[in-house]
Short mmCIF file of N, CA and C and ligand atoms in Angstrom, two decimals:
data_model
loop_
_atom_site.label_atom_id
_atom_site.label_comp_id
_atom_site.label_asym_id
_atom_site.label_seq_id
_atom_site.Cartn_x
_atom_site.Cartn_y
_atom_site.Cartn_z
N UNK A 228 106.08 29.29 71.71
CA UNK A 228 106.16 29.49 73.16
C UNK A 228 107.39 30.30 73.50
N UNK A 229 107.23 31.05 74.42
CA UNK A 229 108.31 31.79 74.82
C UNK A 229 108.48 32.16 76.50
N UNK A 230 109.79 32.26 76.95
CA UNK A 230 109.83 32.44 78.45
C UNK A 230 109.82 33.62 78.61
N UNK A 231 108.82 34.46 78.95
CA UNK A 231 108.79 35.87 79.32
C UNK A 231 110.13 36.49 80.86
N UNK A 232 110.31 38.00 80.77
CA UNK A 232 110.72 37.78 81.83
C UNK A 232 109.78 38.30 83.07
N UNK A 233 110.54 38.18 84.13
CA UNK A 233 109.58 38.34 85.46
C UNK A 233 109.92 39.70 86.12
N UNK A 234 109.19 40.90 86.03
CA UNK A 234 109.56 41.59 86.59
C UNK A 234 109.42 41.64 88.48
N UNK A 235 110.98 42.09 89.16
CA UNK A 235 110.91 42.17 90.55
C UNK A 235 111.14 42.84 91.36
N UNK A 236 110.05 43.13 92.43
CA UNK A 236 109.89 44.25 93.65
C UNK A 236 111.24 44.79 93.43
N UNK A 237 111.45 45.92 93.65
CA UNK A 237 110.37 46.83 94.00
C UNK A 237 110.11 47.62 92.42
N UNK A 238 110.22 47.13 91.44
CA UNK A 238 109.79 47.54 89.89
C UNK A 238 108.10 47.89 89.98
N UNK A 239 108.60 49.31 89.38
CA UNK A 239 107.32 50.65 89.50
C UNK A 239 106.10 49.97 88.92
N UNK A 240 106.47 49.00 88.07
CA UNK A 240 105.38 48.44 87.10
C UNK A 240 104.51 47.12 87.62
N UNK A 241 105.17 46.65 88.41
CA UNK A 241 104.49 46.01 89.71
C UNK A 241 102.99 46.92 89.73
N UNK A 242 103.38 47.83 89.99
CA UNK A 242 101.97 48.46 90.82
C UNK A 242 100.85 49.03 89.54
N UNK A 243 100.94 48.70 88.63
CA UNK A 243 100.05 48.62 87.13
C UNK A 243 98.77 48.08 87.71
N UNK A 244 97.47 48.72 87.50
CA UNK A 244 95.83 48.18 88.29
C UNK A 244 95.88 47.59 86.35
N UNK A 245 95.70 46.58 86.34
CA UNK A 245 95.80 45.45 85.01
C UNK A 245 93.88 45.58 84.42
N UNK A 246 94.25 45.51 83.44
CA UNK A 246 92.54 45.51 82.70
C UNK A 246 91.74 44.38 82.87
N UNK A 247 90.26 44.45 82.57
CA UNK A 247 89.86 43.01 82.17
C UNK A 247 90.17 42.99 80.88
N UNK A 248 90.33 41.42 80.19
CA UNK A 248 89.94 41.03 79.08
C UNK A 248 88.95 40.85 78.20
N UNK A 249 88.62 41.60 77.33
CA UNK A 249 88.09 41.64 76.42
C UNK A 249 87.19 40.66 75.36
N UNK A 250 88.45 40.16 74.96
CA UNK A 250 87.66 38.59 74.21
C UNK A 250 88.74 37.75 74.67
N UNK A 251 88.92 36.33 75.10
CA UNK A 251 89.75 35.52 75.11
C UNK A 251 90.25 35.16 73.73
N UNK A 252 90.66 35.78 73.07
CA UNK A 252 91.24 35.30 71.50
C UNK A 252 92.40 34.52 71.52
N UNK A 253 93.33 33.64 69.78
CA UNK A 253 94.25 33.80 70.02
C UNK A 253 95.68 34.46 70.91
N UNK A 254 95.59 35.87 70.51
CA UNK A 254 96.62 36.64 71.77
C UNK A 254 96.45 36.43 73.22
N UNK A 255 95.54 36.29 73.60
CA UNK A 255 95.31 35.72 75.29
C UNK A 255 95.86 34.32 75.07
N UNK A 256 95.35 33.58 73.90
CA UNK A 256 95.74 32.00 74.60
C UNK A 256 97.12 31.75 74.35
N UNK A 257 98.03 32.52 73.47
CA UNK A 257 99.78 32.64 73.41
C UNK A 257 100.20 33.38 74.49
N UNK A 258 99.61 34.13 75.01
CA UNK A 258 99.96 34.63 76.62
C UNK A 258 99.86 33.80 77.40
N UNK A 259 99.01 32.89 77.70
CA UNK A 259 98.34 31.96 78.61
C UNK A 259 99.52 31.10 78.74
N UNK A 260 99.61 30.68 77.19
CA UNK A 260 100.98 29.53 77.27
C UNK A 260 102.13 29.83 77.22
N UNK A 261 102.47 31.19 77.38
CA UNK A 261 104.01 31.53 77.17
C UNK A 261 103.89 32.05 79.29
N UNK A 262 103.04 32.62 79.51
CA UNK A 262 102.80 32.36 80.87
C UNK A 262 103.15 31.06 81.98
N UNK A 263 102.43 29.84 81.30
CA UNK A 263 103.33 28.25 82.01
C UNK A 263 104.41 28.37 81.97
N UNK A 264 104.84 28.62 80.73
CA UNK A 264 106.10 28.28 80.06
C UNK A 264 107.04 28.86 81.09
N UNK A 265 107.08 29.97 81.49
CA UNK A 265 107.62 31.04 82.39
C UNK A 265 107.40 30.60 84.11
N UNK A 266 106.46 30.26 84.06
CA UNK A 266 105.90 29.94 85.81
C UNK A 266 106.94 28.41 85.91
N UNK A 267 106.72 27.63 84.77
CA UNK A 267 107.18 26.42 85.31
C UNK A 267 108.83 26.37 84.95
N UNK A 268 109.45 27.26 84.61
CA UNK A 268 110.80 27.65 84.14
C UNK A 268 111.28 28.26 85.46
N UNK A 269 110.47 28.94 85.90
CA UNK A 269 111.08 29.48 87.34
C UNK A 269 111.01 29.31 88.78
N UNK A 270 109.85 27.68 88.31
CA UNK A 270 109.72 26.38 89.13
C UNK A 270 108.56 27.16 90.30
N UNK A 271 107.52 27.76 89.69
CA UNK A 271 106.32 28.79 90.22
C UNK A 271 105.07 28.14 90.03
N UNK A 272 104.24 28.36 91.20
CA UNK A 272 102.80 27.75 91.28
C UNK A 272 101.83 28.35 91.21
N UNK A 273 101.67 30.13 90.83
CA UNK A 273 101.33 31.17 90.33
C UNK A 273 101.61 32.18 89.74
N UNK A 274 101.13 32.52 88.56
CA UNK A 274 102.15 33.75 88.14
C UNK A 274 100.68 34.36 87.44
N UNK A 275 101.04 35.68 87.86
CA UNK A 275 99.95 36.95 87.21
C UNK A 275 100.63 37.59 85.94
N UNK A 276 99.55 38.00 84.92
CA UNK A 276 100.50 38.77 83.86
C UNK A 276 100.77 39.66 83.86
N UNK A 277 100.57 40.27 85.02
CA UNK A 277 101.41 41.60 85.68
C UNK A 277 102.85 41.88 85.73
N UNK A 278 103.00 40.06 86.32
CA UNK A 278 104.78 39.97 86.90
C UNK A 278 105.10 40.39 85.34
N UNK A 279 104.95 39.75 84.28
CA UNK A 279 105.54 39.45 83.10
C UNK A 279 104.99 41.20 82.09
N UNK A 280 104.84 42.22 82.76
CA UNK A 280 104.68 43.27 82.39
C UNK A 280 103.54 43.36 81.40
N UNK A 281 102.42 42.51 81.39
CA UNK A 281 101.22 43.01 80.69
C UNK A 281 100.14 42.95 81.54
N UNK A 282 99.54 44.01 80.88
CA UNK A 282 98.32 44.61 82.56
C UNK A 282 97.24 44.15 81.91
N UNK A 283 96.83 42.87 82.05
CA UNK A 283 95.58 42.10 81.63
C UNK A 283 95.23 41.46 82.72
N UNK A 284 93.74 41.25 83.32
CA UNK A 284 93.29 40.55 84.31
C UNK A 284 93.72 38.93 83.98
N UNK A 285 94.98 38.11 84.29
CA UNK A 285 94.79 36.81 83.71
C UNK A 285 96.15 36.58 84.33
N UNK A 286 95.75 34.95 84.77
CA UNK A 286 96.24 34.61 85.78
C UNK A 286 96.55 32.85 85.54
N UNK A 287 97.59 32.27 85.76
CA UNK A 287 98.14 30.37 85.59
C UNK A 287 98.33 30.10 86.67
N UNK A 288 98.15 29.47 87.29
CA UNK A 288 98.84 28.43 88.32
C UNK A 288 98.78 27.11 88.13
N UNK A 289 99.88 26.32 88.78
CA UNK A 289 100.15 24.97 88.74
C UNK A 289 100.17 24.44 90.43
N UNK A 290 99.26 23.74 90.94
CA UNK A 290 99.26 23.53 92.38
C UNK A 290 99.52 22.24 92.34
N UNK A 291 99.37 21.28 91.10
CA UNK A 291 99.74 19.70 91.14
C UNK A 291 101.33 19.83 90.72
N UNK A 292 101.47 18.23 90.73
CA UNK A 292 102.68 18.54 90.31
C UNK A 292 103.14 18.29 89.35
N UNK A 293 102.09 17.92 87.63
CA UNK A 293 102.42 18.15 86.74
C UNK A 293 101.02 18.71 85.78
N UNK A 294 100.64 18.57 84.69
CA UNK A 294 100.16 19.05 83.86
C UNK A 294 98.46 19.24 84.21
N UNK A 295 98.05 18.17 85.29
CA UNK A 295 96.67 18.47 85.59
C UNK A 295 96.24 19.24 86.82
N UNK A 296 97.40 19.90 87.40
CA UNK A 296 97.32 20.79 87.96
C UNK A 296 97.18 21.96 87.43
N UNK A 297 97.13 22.34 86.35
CA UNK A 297 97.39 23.37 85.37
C UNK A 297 96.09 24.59 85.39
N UNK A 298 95.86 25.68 86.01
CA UNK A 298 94.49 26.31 86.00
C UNK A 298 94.64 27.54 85.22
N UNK A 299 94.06 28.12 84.64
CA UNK A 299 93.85 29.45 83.90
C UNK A 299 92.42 30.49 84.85
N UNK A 300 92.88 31.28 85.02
CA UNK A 300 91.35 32.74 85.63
C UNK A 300 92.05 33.51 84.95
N UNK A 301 90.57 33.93 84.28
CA UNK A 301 90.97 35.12 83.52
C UNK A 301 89.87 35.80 83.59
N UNK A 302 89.83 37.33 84.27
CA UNK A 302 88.75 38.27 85.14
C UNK A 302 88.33 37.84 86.18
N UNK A 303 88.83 37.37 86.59
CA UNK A 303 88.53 36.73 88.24
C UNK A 303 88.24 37.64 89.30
N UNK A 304 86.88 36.95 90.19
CA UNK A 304 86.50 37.84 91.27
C UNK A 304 86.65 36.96 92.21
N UNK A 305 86.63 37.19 93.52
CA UNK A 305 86.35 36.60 95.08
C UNK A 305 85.01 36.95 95.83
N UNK A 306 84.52 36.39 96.49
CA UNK A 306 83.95 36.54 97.06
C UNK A 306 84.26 35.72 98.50
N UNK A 307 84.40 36.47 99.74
CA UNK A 307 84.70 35.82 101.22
C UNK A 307 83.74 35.51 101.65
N UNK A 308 83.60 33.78 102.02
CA UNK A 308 82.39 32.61 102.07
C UNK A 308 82.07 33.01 103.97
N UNK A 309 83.40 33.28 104.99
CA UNK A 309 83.37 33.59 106.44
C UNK A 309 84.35 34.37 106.67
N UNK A 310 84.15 34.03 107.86
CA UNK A 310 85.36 35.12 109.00
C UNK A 310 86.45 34.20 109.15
N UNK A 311 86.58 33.30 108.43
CA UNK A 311 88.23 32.46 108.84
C UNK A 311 89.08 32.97 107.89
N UNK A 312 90.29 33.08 108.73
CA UNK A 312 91.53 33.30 108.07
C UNK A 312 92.10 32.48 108.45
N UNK A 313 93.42 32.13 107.35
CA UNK A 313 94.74 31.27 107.57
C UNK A 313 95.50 32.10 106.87
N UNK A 314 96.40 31.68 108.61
CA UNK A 314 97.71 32.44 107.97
C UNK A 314 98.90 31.23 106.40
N UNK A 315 99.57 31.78 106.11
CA UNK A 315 100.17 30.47 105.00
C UNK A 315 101.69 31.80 104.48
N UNK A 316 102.95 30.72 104.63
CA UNK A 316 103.90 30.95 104.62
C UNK A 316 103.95 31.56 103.21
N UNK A 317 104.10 32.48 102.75
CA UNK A 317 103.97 32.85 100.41
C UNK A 317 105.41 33.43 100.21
N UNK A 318 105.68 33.26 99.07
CA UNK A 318 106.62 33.21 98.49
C UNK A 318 105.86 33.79 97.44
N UNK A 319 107.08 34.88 96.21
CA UNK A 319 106.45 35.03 95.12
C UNK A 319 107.65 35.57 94.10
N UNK A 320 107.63 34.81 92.50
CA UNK A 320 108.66 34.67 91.53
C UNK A 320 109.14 36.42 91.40
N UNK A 321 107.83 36.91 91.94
CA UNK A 321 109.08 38.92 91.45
C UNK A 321 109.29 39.25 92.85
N UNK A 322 109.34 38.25 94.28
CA UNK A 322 110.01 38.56 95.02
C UNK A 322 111.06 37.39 95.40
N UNK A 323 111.86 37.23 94.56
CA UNK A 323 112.75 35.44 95.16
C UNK A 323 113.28 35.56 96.24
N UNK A 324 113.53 34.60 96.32
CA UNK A 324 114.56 34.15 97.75
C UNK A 324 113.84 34.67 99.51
N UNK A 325 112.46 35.37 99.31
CA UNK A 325 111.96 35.50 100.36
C UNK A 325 110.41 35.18 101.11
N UNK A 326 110.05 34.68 101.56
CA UNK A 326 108.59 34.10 102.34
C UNK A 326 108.82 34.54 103.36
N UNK A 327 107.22 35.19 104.08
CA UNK A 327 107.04 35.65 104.91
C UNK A 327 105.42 35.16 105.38
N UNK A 328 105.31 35.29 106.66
CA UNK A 328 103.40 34.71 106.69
C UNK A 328 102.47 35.65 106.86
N UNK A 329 101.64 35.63 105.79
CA UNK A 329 100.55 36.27 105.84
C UNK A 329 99.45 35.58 105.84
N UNK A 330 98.19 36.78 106.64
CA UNK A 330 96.79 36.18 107.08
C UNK A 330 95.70 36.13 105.51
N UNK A 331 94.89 35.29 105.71
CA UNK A 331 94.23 35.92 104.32
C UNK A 331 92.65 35.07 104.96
N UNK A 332 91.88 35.68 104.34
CA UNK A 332 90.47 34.87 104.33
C UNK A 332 90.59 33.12 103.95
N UNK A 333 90.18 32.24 104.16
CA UNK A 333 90.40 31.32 104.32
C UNK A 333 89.59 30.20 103.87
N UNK A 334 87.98 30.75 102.89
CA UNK A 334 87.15 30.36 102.58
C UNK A 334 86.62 31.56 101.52
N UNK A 335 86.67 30.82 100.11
CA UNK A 335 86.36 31.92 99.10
C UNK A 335 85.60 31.73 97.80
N UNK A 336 84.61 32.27 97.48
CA UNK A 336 84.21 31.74 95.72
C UNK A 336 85.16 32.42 95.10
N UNK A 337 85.63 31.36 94.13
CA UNK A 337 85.90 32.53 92.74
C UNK A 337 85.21 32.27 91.34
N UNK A 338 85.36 33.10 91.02
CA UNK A 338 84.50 33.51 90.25
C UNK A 338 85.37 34.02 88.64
N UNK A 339 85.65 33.28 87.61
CA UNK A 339 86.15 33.50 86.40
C UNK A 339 85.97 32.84 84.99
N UNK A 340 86.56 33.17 84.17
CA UNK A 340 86.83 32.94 82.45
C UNK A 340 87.87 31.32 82.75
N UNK A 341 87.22 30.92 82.09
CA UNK A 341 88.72 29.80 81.72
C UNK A 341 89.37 30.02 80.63
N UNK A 342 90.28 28.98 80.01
CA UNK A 342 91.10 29.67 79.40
C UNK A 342 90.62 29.45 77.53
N UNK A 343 89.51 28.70 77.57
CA UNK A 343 88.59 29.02 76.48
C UNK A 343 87.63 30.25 76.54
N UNK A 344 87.52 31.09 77.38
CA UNK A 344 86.67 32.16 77.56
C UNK A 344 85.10 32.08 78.30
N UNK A 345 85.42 30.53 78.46
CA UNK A 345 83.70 29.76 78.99
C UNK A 345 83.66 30.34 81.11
N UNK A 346 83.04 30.92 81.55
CA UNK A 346 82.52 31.53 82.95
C UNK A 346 82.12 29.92 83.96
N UNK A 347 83.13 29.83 84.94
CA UNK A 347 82.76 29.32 85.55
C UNK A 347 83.11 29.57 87.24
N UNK A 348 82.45 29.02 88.43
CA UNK A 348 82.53 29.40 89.72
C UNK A 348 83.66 28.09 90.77
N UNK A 349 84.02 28.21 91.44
CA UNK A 349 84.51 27.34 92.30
C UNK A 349 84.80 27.42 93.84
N UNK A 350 84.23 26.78 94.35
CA UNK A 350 84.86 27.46 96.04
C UNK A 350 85.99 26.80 96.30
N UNK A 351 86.96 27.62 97.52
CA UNK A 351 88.00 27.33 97.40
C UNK A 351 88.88 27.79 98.94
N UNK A 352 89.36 26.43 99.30
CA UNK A 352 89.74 26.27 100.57
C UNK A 352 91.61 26.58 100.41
N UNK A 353 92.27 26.06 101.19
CA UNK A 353 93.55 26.07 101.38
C UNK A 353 94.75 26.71 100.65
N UNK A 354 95.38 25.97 100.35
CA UNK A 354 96.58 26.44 98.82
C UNK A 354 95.71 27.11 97.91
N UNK A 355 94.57 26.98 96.86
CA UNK A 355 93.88 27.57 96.02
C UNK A 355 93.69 28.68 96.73
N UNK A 356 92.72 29.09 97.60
CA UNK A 356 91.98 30.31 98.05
C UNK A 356 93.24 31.06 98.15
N UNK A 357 94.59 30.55 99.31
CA UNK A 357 95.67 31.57 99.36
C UNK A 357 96.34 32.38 98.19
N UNK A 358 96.37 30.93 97.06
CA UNK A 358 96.89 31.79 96.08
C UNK A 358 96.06 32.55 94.69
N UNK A 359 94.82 32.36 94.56
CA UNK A 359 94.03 33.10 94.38
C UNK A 359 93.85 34.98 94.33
N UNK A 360 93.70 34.97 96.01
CA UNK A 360 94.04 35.92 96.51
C UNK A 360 95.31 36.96 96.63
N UNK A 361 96.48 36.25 96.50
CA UNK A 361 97.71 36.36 95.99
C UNK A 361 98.04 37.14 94.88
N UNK A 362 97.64 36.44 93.69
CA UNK A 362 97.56 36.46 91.86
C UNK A 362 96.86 37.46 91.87
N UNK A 363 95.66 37.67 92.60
CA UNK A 363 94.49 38.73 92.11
C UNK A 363 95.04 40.09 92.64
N UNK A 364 95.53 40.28 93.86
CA UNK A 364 96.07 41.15 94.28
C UNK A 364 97.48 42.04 93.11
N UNK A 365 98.10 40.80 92.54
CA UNK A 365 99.22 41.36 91.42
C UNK A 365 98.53 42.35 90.67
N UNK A 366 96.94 41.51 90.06
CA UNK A 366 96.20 42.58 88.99
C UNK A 366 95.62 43.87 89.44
N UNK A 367 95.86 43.91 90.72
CA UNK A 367 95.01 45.50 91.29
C UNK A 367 96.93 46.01 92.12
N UNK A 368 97.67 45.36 91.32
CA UNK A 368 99.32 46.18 91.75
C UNK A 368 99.56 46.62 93.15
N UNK A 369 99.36 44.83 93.74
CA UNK A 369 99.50 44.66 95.09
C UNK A 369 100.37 43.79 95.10
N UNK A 370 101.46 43.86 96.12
CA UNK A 370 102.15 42.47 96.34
C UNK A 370 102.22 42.04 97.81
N UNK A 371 102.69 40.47 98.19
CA UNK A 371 102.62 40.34 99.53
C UNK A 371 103.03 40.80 100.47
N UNK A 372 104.36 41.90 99.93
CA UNK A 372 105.42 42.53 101.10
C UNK A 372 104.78 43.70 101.77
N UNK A 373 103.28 43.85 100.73
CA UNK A 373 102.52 45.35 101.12
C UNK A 373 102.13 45.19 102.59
N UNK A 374 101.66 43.85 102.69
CA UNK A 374 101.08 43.29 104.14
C UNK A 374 101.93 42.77 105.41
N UNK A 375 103.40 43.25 104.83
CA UNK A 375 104.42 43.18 105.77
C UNK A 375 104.85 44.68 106.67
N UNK A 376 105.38 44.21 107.95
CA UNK A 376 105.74 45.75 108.42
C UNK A 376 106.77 46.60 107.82
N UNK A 377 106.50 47.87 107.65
CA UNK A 377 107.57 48.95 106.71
C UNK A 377 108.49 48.29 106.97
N UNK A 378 109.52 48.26 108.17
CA UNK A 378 111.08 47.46 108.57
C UNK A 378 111.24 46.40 107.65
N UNK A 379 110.26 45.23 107.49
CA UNK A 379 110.30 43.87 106.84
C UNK A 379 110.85 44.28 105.26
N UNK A 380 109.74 45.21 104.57
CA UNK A 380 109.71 45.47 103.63
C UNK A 380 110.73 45.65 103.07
N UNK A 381 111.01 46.84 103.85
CA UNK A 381 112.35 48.04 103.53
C UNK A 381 113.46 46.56 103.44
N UNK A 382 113.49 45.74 104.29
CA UNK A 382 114.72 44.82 104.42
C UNK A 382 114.93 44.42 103.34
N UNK A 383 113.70 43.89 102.80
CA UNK A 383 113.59 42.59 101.34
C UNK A 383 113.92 43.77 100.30
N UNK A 384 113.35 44.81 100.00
CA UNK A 384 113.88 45.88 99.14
C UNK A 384 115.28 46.25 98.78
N UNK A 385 115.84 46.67 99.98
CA UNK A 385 117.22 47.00 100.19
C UNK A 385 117.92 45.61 99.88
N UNK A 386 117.50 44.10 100.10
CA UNK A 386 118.36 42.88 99.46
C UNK A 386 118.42 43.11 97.72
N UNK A 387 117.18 42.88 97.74
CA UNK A 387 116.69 42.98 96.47
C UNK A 387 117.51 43.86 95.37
N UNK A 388 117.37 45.18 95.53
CA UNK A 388 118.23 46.04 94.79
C UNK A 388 119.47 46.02 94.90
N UNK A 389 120.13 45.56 96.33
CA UNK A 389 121.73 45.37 95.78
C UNK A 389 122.00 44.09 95.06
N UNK A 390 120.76 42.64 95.03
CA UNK A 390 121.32 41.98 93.76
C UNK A 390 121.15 42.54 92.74
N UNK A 391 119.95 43.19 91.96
CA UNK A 391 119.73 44.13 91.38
C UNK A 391 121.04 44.96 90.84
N UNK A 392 121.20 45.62 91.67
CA UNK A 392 122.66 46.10 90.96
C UNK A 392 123.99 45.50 90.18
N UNK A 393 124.18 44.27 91.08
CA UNK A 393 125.61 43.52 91.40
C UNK A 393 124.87 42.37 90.01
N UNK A 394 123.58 42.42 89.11
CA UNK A 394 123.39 42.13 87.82
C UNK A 394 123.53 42.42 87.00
N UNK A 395 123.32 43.94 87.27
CA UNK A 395 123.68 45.00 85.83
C UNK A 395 124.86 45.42 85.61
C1 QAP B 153 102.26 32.69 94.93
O1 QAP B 153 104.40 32.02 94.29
C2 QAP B 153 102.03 31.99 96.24
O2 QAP B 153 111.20 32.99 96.21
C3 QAP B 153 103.05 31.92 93.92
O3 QAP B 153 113.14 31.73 94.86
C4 QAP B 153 103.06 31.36 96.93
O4 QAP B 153 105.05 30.57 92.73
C5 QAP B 153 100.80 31.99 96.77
C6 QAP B 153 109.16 31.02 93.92
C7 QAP B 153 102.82 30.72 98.13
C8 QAP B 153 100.56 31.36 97.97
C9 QAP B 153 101.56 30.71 98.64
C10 QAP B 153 109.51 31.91 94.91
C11 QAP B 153 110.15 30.37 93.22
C12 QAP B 153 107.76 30.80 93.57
C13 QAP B 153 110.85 32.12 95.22
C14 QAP B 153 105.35 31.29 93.64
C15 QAP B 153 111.85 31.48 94.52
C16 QAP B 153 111.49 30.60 93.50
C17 QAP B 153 106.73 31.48 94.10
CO1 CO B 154 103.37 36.77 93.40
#
């Protein structure tokens, strides 16, 4: 197991459109788990393998608050069940220290691989659907600040890079 690192906004590689997976083999399932390893190290309830600089459709979250909360999608689709949205306060590990509220559909199938490679469906209301939508967006090299106004953005950017600097 290993703690990958997390790459953060505004890093070019963020915006990587990530592949599907292929076969779920070994190498996916040491990704998978060096993935927790990383999400729950940086005390995270989603992490895409985007953040962690590999452009594979595949995705962990932890929404409980220990081990049976534990989910794997890997090629994951959505499908929007209505017209409701909720808005929901997000936060995200390659943007720290900032949350902002965004709207999102609010009723959703998804549709993916588990983390044995076996296809299964789930609908999905609240915390799940938000962060779903979230994670999936990383793999098509989207992040939440995209859905913020330029000013907002530019703000969290301009923080961002002068810690950024004042690291190196
Ligand atoms: C995505 O985000 C998410 O700023 C997962 O300092 C979040 O795990 C989807 C985190 C909310 C929907 C709603 C953020 C940890 C973790 C921080 C995360 C931080 C430390 C974010
Ligand atoms: Co995120």
């Amino acid at each position: 197991m290993a703690i990958l690192k997390i790459l953060e906004f505004p890093d070019p590689r963020l915006r990587t459109v990530a592949k599907p997976v292929t076969d779920v083999d070994e190498t996916i399932k040491r990704l998978v788990s060096d993935m927790f390893e990383t999400m729950k190290s940086a005390q995270g309830i989603g992490l895409a393998a985007s953040q962690v600089n590999v452009h594979l459709r595949v995705i962990v979250m932890n929404l409980g608050d220990d081990d049976i909360g534990q989910r794997v999608f890997i090629n994951p689709e959505i499908e929007v069940l209505d017209g409701s949205i909720t808005p929901y306060d997000e936060g995200c590990l390659s943007v720290p220290g900032f949350y902002e509220t965004v709207d999102r559909p609010a009723h959703v199938m998804i549709r993916a691989l588990d983390g044995e490679g076996k296809a299964f469906e789930e609908e999905a209301h609240g915390l799940l659907a938000v962060c779903i939508q979230h994670e999936i967006d990383h793999l098509e090299g989207k992040l939440f600040v995209d859905y913020l106004s330029p000013f907002k953005r530019q703000r969290i950017r301009k923080k961002l890079e002068k810690i950024h600097r004042q690291n190196a």
